[in-house]
Amino acid sequence: TRRIMKGGVVLSLVVLSLCICYVFCQVKTDNMLRGVDPSKLTQYQTTSHFQCLDKSQMIPNTHVNDDYCDCNDGSDEPGTSACSNSRFYCRNAGYLPKSIPASHVNDGVCDCCDASDEWKTGVCNNTCQAEGRSYIQSVKREIRSLVRGLDRRNSVWLPKAKEIIQHKQSEKKLKQDELSTLDSQISQLSSQVESLRSNKDSATAEKSSIEAQYATPTPTPTPSPEAQDSDEQSEQEVLDKIEEQINPVYPDDVKNKLDQLETVISDFNKLENDLRELENNQRQIKTNVEDLEKELNYDYGSNSVLLALKGETFEFRDSKYTYTFKPFNEVVQDSSVNLGRYEGKDNKALERDENGVLKQKYTGGTRCWNGLHYLVG
């Protein structure tokens, strides 16, 4: 009996020792792994020594999270604020994990919803479950909004974009056919004009020569002696005499010849004017075709769906202001404050920002009180 009692006491002591060791080792292990990113966990689960993640040195694993910075990269202190360049990983079970600067650990501010960053101060409560539920609800709202948007995209905007593109392609084809006809007409008329140019030049020279033969010097009006004495000659009589002297009377054959020459000149001028008009039309239609090609080649997103928004107007009202959004044009606040005009570039309707998100930018809005201009993007 005495042996059994003695053996029981020894067994109890062994079990107690194992429990104390387990608790101690578990606490030590937990402390060592506090703030570690799970993707790097295996590098911290060592038996005796820890290698700094930059591989600069080896330190005893008891030096990990001991509130003293041993590694140059701060990797030995993921769970304390000892290293300014270290990061603390919030597991945030029930919500979204995140990484914060280790300098935020135990600073009295709740950065992690699981309160793990304030393990020493104890000032934070675990709010991850509540935040997770709220986040799920917001995601559901976004999904419902996205589904509605996709439904409208597929039922309204895609068919409209397809119709616009077909219309522009048809318009381009008509313009190109019209341009082809104009090119042919211009080619024929240009040849005709050039073939008649020498005739026109000869007719012009001959007409000028004939007119020069019958021209008289411009007379100087002098009143007659009778008018000088009586002052009865009227101004009209003087002008009539001048007109008789400056408008020569041509013989009939000369007059007929001049009429023929004038017909040659006027017919040529009419042809030349017709050619100019056709060339002006040609330039205008070429510009129209280029504009249509530019529009058809512009990147309006998948299936050119954003083209359907061009010319549309959308209004959004919050508690204070009303915003009017005209895609590819401008954004206006309360019908008076211009927040920016569309800044299209690189032949694309959308641009990716530094985070990879597709956006449009509207710049050059009304100047603010501080001298800067409003912009939307």
Short mmCIF file of C-alpha atoms in Angstrom, two decimals:
data_model
loop_
_atom_site.label_atom_id
_atom_site.label_comp_id
_atom_site.label_asym_id
_atom_site.label_seq_id
_atom_site.Cartn_x
_atom_site.Cartn_y
_atom_site.Cartn_z
CA THR A 1 0.00 0.00 0.00
CA ARG A 2 2.77 2.36 0.94
CA ARG A 3 4.49 1.62 -2.37
CA ILE A 4 1.30 2.30 -4.29
CA MET A 5 0.81 5.63 -2.51
CA LYS A 6 4.42 6.54 -3.11
CA GLY A 7 4.09 5.60 -6.76
CA GLY A 8 0.89 7.66 -7.09
CA VAL A 9 2.59 10.71 -5.62
CA VAL A 10 5.48 10.34 -8.07
CA LEU A 11 3.06 9.90 -10.98
CA SER A 12 1.10 12.95 -9.88
CA LEU A 13 4.28 14.99 -9.67
CA VAL A 14 5.29 13.85 -13.17
CA VAL A 15 1.87 14.73 -14.59
CA LEU A 16 1.94 18.10 -12.82
CA SER A 17 5.41 18.78 -14.17
CA LEU A 18 4.29 17.91 -17.68
CA CYS A 19 1.27 20.20 -17.40
CA ILE A 20 3.41 23.09 -16.11
CA CYS A 21 5.90 22.49 -18.89
CA TYR A 22 3.12 22.34 -21.48
CA VAL A 23 1.58 25.58 -20.26
CA PHE A 24 4.94 27.30 -20.06
CA CYS A 25 6.05 26.05 -23.44
CA GLN A 26 2.66 26.90 -24.98
CA VAL A 27 2.79 30.44 -23.62
CA LYS A 28 6.34 30.76 -24.82
CA THR A 29 5.41 29.39 -28.25
CA ASP A 30 2.36 31.67 -28.45
CA ASN A 31 4.48 34.68 -27.53
CA MET A 32 7.07 33.71 -30.10
CA LEU A 33 4.50 33.40 -32.90
CA ARG A 34 2.48 36.48 -32.00
CA GLY A 35 2.13 38.83 -34.99
CA VAL A 36 3.66 36.37 -37.49
CA ASP A 37 2.24 36.25 -41.01
CA PRO A 38 0.95 32.67 -41.54
CA SER A 39 2.80 32.49 -44.85
CA LYS A 40 6.07 32.83 -42.89
CA LEU A 41 5.06 30.67 -39.92
CA THR A 42 7.38 27.75 -40.72
CA GLN A 43 10.40 30.05 -40.52
CA TYR A 44 9.56 30.81 -36.89
CA GLN A 45 8.75 27.23 -35.82
CA THR A 46 12.34 26.29 -34.93
CA THR A 47 13.70 24.26 -32.04
CA SER A 48 16.60 26.34 -30.87
CA HIS A 49 17.59 29.17 -33.21
CA PHE A 50 15.82 31.64 -35.47
CA GLN A 51 17.35 32.94 -38.68
CA CYS A 52 16.51 36.56 -39.48
CA LEU A 53 14.42 36.67 -42.62
CA ASP A 54 17.08 38.71 -44.40
CA LYS A 55 19.46 35.85 -43.47
CA SER A 56 21.85 38.32 -41.87
CA GLN A 57 22.26 36.34 -38.61
CA MET A 58 21.06 33.52 -36.38
CA ILE A 59 19.71 34.25 -32.90
CA PRO A 60 18.31 32.04 -30.12
CA ASN A 61 14.61 31.56 -30.65
CA THR A 62 14.10 32.89 -27.14
CA HIS A 63 15.07 36.29 -28.55
CA VAL A 64 12.03 36.34 -30.83
CA ASN A 65 9.37 38.77 -29.55
CA ASP A 66 11.46 39.61 -26.46
CA ASP A 67 10.89 43.33 -27.06
CA TYR A 68 14.45 43.85 -28.24
CA CYS A 69 15.40 44.35 -31.88
CA ASP A 70 18.12 41.87 -32.90
CA CYS A 71 17.59 41.54 -36.68
CA ASN A 72 18.32 44.39 -39.04
CA ASP A 73 15.07 43.71 -40.91
CA GLY A 74 13.05 43.64 -37.66
CA SER A 75 11.81 40.12 -38.38
CA ASP A 76 12.58 38.90 -34.83
CA GLU A 77 9.97 41.27 -33.37
CA PRO A 78 6.71 40.76 -35.31
CA GLY A 79 4.66 40.92 -32.10
CA THR A 80 6.21 43.92 -30.32
CA SER A 81 6.97 47.52 -31.15
CA ALA A 82 10.72 47.13 -30.62
CA CYS A 83 11.63 47.33 -34.34
CA SER A 84 10.48 50.31 -36.38
CA ASN A 85 10.65 48.35 -39.65
CA SER A 86 8.73 45.29 -38.49
CA ARG A 87 5.13 44.32 -39.34
CA PHE A 88 2.43 42.88 -37.08
CA TYR A 89 -0.07 40.48 -38.62
CA CYS A 90 -3.67 40.67 -37.37
CA ARG A 91 -5.36 37.30 -37.89
CA ASN A 92 -8.82 38.84 -37.32
CA ALA A 93 -10.69 35.51 -37.30
CA GLY A 94 -14.23 36.15 -38.54
CA TYR A 95 -13.19 39.21 -40.54
CA LEU A 96 -10.35 40.21 -42.88
CA PRO A 97 -6.72 39.78 -41.81
CA LYS A 98 -4.36 42.70 -42.21
CA SER A 99 -0.80 43.81 -41.57
CA ILE A 100 0.07 46.91 -39.56
CA PRO A 101 3.36 48.61 -38.64
CA ALA A 102 4.74 46.98 -35.50
CA SER A 103 5.08 50.47 -34.00
CA HIS A 104 1.29 50.41 -33.61
CA VAL A 105 1.47 47.44 -31.23
CA ASN A 106 0.44 48.28 -27.66
CA ASP A 107 0.05 51.98 -28.44
CA GLY A 108 -3.43 52.13 -26.91
CA VAL A 109 -5.16 52.34 -30.31
CA CYS A 110 -7.25 49.43 -31.58
CA ASP A 111 -5.91 48.57 -35.04
CA CYS A 112 -6.86 44.88 -35.18
CA CYS A 113 -10.49 43.92 -34.69
CA ASP A 114 -9.36 40.82 -32.74
CA ALA A 115 -7.54 43.12 -30.26
CA SER A 116 -4.32 41.17 -30.82
CA ASP A 117 -2.27 44.33 -31.36
CA GLU A 118 -3.09 45.49 -27.81
CA TRP A 119 -2.19 42.24 -26.03
CA LYS A 120 -0.33 44.09 -23.30
CA THR A 121 -2.59 47.13 -22.74
CA GLY A 122 -5.83 45.12 -22.94
CA VAL A 123 -7.79 48.21 -23.98
CA CYS A 124 -9.49 46.58 -26.98
CA ASN A 125 -12.33 44.10 -27.39
CA ASN A 126 -12.65 41.52 -30.13
CA THR A 127 -15.14 42.97 -32.61
CA CYS A 128 -14.28 40.75 -35.58
CA GLN A 129 -17.53 38.78 -35.55
CA ALA A 130 -19.66 41.95 -35.61
CA GLU A 131 -17.45 43.58 -38.24
CA GLY A 132 -17.51 40.38 -40.26
CA ARG A 133 -21.31 40.30 -40.26
CA SER A 134 -21.44 43.96 -41.25
CA TYR A 135 -18.89 43.35 -44.00
CA ILE A 136 -20.86 40.39 -45.35
CA GLN A 137 -24.00 42.53 -45.51
CA SER A 138 -22.14 45.29 -47.38
CA VAL A 139 -20.72 42.72 -49.80
CA LYS A 140 -24.21 41.35 -50.38
CA ARG A 141 -25.46 44.86 -51.14
CA GLU A 142 -22.61 45.38 -53.57
CA ILE A 143 -23.34 42.05 -55.24
CA ARG A 144 -27.03 42.92 -55.60
CA SER A 145 -26.07 46.30 -57.06
CA LEU A 146 -23.58 44.59 -59.39
CA VAL A 147 -26.21 42.10 -60.55
CA ARG A 148 -28.64 44.93 -61.28
CA GLY A 149 -25.90 46.80 -63.14
CA LEU A 150 -24.95 43.73 -65.18
CA ASP A 151 -28.60 43.10 -66.02
CA ARG A 152 -28.99 46.70 -67.25
CA ARG A 153 -25.68 46.46 -69.10
CA ASN A 154 -26.81 43.36 -70.96
CA SER A 155 -30.41 44.44 -71.59
CA VAL A 156 -29.92 48.16 -72.35
CA TRP A 157 -26.38 49.38 -72.88
CA LEU A 158 -24.94 46.49 -74.92
CA PRO A 159 -27.79 46.51 -77.49
CA LYS A 160 -27.56 50.29 -77.72
CA ALA A 161 -23.77 50.17 -78.21
CA LYS A 162 -24.19 47.53 -80.92
CA GLU A 163 -26.79 49.69 -82.68
CA ILE A 164 -24.55 52.78 -82.52
CA ILE A 165 -21.59 50.88 -83.94
CA GLN A 166 -23.68 49.44 -86.78
CA HIS A 167 -24.99 52.91 -87.58
CA LYS A 168 -21.50 54.39 -87.61
CA GLN A 169 -20.19 51.56 -89.79
CA SER A 170 -23.03 52.12 -92.26
CA GLU A 171 -22.42 55.87 -92.20
CA LYS A 172 -18.72 55.30 -92.82
CA LYS A 173 -19.51 53.03 -95.79
CA LEU A 174 -21.85 55.66 -97.29
CA LYS A 175 -19.24 58.39 -96.81
CA GLN A 176 -16.55 56.23 -98.42
CA ASP A 177 -18.81 55.53 -101.42
CA GLU A 178 -19.59 59.23 -101.69
CA LEU A 179 -15.88 59.98 -101.46
CA SER A 180 -15.13 57.50 -104.24
CA THR A 181 -17.70 59.18 -106.51
CA LEU A 182 -16.27 62.61 -105.66
CA ASP A 183 -12.74 61.45 -106.43
CA SER A 184 -13.85 60.36 -109.89
CA GLN A 185 -15.75 63.62 -110.53
CA ILE A 186 -12.80 65.72 -109.34
CA SER A 187 -10.39 63.79 -111.54
CA GLN A 188 -12.56 64.34 -114.64
CA LEU A 189 -13.25 67.98 -113.88
CA SER A 190 -9.58 68.68 -113.10
CA SER A 191 -8.59 67.30 -116.50
CA GLN A 192 -11.28 69.40 -118.16
CA VAL A 193 -10.20 72.55 -116.34
CA GLU A 194 -6.54 72.05 -117.23
CA SER A 195 -7.38 71.40 -120.90
CA LEU A 196 -9.38 74.67 -121.08
CA ARG A 197 -6.97 76.80 -119.05
CA SER A 198 -4.87 77.79 -122.09
CA ASN A 199 -8.05 78.79 -123.97
CA LYS A 200 -9.14 80.93 -121.03
CA ASP A 201 -5.70 82.55 -120.76
CA SER A 202 -5.70 83.32 -124.52
CA ALA A 203 -9.25 84.73 -124.33
CA THR A 204 -8.31 86.91 -121.37
CA ALA A 205 -5.22 88.27 -123.17
CA GLU A 206 -7.14 88.94 -126.42
CA LYS A 207 -10.02 90.65 -124.59
CA SER A 208 -7.59 92.91 -122.71
CA SER A 209 -5.84 93.83 -125.99
CA ILE A 210 -9.11 94.79 -127.72
CA GLU A 211 -10.29 96.84 -124.74
CA ALA A 212 -6.95 98.62 -124.66
CA GLN A 213 -7.29 99.64 -128.33
CA TYR A 214 -10.61 101.35 -127.74
CA ALA A 215 -9.79 102.80 -124.33
CA THR A 216 -9.44 106.60 -123.94
CA PRO A 217 -7.67 108.49 -121.17
CA THR A 218 -9.87 109.42 -118.26
CA PRO A 219 -11.01 113.00 -118.89
CA THR A 220 -10.82 115.80 -116.40
CA PRO A 221 -14.22 117.46 -116.00
CA THR A 222 -14.05 121.17 -116.91
CA PRO A 223 -17.13 123.32 -116.86
CA SER A 224 -18.02 125.14 -120.12
CA PRO A 225 -17.47 128.89 -120.36
CA GLU A 226 -21.21 129.36 -120.27
CA ALA A 227 -21.44 127.33 -117.06
CA GLN A 228 -18.57 129.29 -115.58
CA ASP A 229 -20.42 132.51 -116.28
CA SER A 230 -23.91 131.41 -115.44
CA ASP A 231 -23.20 128.48 -113.05
CA GLU A 232 -26.17 126.76 -114.69
CA GLN A 233 -24.45 123.51 -115.81
CA SER A 234 -25.56 120.73 -113.49
CA GLU A 235 -23.31 118.09 -111.96
CA GLN A 236 -25.23 115.34 -113.80
CA GLU A 237 -24.45 116.86 -117.18
CA VAL A 238 -20.73 116.77 -116.35
CA LEU A 239 -20.97 113.08 -115.31
CA ASP A 240 -22.86 112.21 -118.51
CA LYS A 241 -20.10 113.65 -120.66
CA ILE A 242 -17.47 111.77 -118.65
CA GLU A 243 -19.38 108.49 -119.10
CA GLU A 244 -19.53 109.05 -122.89
CA GLN A 245 -15.76 109.39 -122.96
CA ILE A 246 -14.86 106.38 -120.70
CA ASN A 247 -17.40 103.89 -122.16
CA PRO A 248 -16.23 103.35 -125.70
CA VAL A 249 -18.65 102.31 -128.41
CA TYR A 250 -17.42 99.13 -130.14
CA PRO A 251 -18.20 98.21 -133.73
CA ASP A 252 -20.64 95.30 -133.97
CA ASP A 253 -18.07 92.74 -135.05
CA VAL A 254 -15.73 93.76 -132.20
CA LYS A 255 -18.59 93.66 -129.72
CA ASN A 256 -19.52 90.13 -130.85
CA LYS A 257 -15.92 89.05 -130.51
CA LEU A 258 -15.71 90.42 -126.98
CA ASP A 259 -18.91 88.61 -126.06
CA GLN A 260 -17.47 85.33 -127.32
CA LEU A 261 -14.26 85.84 -125.36
CA GLU A 262 -16.24 86.71 -122.22
CA THR A 263 -18.24 83.48 -122.61
CA VAL A 264 -15.03 81.43 -122.78
CA ILE A 265 -13.70 83.13 -119.64
CA SER A 266 -16.95 82.86 -117.65
CA ASP A 267 -17.46 79.19 -118.62
CA PHE A 268 -13.93 78.41 -117.45
CA ASN A 269 -14.44 80.30 -114.16
CA LYS A 270 -17.66 78.37 -113.53
CA LEU A 271 -15.87 75.06 -114.09
CA GLU A 272 -13.07 76.13 -111.75
CA ASN A 273 -15.59 77.16 -109.06
CA ASP A 274 -17.36 73.80 -109.44
CA LEU A 275 -14.01 72.06 -108.99
CA ARG A 276 -13.25 74.05 -105.81
CA GLU A 277 -16.67 73.18 -104.42
CA LEU A 278 -16.14 69.49 -105.09
CA GLU A 279 -12.69 69.64 -103.47
CA ASN A 280 -14.16 71.35 -100.39
CA ASN A 281 -16.79 68.60 -100.16
CA GLN A 282 -14.04 66.02 -100.57
CA ARG A 283 -12.05 67.47 -97.66
CA GLN A 284 -15.14 67.61 -95.45
CA ILE A 285 -16.11 64.01 -96.18
CA LYS A 286 -12.53 62.83 -95.58
CA THR A 287 -12.67 64.53 -92.18
CA ASN A 288 -16.01 62.83 -91.46
CA VAL A 289 -14.57 59.42 -92.39
CA GLU A 290 -11.50 60.01 -90.21
CA ASP A 291 -13.74 60.99 -87.27
CA LEU A 292 -15.86 57.87 -87.75
CA GLU A 293 -12.77 55.66 -87.94
CA LYS A 294 -11.40 57.25 -84.78
CA GLU A 295 -14.70 56.66 -82.99
CA LEU A 296 -14.94 53.04 -84.18
CA ASN A 297 -11.32 52.33 -83.18
CA TYR A 298 -11.65 53.99 -79.76
CA ASP A 299 -11.48 51.55 -76.84
CA TYR A 300 -14.89 51.82 -75.18
CA GLY A 301 -14.36 48.71 -73.07
CA SER A 302 -15.63 45.19 -73.58
CA ASN A 303 -17.98 45.06 -76.61
CA SER A 304 -17.69 48.89 -76.73
CA VAL A 305 -20.42 49.04 -74.08
CA LEU A 306 -19.32 52.45 -72.76
CA LEU A 307 -20.08 54.00 -76.14
CA ALA A 308 -23.77 53.66 -75.23
CA LEU A 309 -23.25 56.09 -72.32
CA LYS A 310 -22.02 58.87 -74.59
CA GLY A 311 -24.62 61.62 -74.68
CA GLU A 312 -26.45 60.28 -71.61
CA THR A 313 -26.96 62.30 -68.42
CA PHE A 314 -27.04 60.86 -64.90
CA GLU A 315 -27.91 62.64 -61.65
CA PHE A 316 -26.91 61.74 -58.12
CA ARG A 317 -28.21 63.55 -55.07
CA ASP A 318 -26.71 63.31 -51.60
CA SER A 319 -27.67 65.17 -48.42
CA LYS A 320 -26.13 68.45 -49.60
CA TYR A 321 -25.51 68.52 -53.36
CA THR A 322 -26.82 67.33 -56.70
CA TYR A 323 -24.23 65.98 -59.11
CA THR A 324 -24.81 65.77 -62.86
CA PHE A 325 -22.61 63.32 -64.72
CA LYS A 326 -22.34 63.38 -68.50
CA PRO A 327 -20.03 60.54 -69.57
CA PHE A 328 -17.19 61.60 -71.85
CA ASN A 329 -18.17 65.22 -71.27
CA GLU A 330 -18.25 66.74 -67.77
CA VAL A 331 -19.25 66.45 -64.11
CA VAL A 332 -21.19 69.36 -62.57
CA GLN A 333 -22.25 70.09 -59.00
CA ASP A 334 -25.56 71.90 -58.46
CA SER A 335 -25.66 73.01 -62.14
CA SER A 336 -23.06 75.70 -61.47
CA VAL A 337 -19.77 74.24 -60.20
CA ASN A 338 -17.86 72.42 -62.91
CA LEU A 339 -15.95 69.55 -61.30
CA GLY A 340 -14.05 68.62 -64.44
CA ARG A 341 -14.19 67.80 -68.13
CA TYR A 342 -13.34 64.44 -69.65
CA GLU A 343 -9.62 63.88 -70.12
CA GLY A 344 -9.49 61.21 -72.78
CA LYS A 345 -6.09 59.97 -73.90
CA ASP A 346 -4.28 56.94 -75.33
CA ASN A 347 -7.38 56.07 -77.36
CA LYS A 348 -8.99 54.47 -74.28
CA ALA A 349 -12.16 55.28 -72.39
CA LEU A 350 -10.75 53.85 -69.15
CA GLU A 351 -7.35 53.93 -67.49
CA ARG A 352 -5.95 51.75 -64.74
CA ASP A 353 -4.81 53.57 -61.62
CA GLU A 354 -1.90 52.52 -59.42
CA ASN A 355 -4.13 49.85 -57.82
CA GLY A 356 -5.21 48.38 -61.15
CA VAL A 357 -8.73 49.83 -60.92
CA LEU A 358 -10.27 51.04 -64.20
CA LYS A 359 -11.28 54.70 -63.98
CA GLN A 360 -12.11 57.79 -66.00
CA LYS A 361 -10.56 61.15 -65.18
CA TYR A 362 -12.29 64.54 -65.43
CA THR A 363 -9.97 67.50 -64.88
CA GLY A 364 -9.77 71.29 -65.20
CA GLY A 365 -12.85 72.04 -63.14
CA THR A 366 -13.73 75.32 -61.44
CA ARG A 367 -10.86 76.86 -59.49
CA CYS A 368 -11.07 76.31 -55.73
CA TRP A 369 -10.41 78.92 -53.05
CA ASN A 370 -6.84 77.57 -52.67
CA GLY A 371 -6.04 78.03 -56.36
CA LEU A 372 -6.37 74.36 -57.31
CA HIS A 373 -8.92 73.08 -59.81
CA TYR A 374 -11.60 70.51 -59.11
CA LEU A 375 -11.06 67.07 -60.67
CA VAL A 376 -12.98 63.81 -60.65
CA GLY A 377 -11.41 60.43 -61.22
#
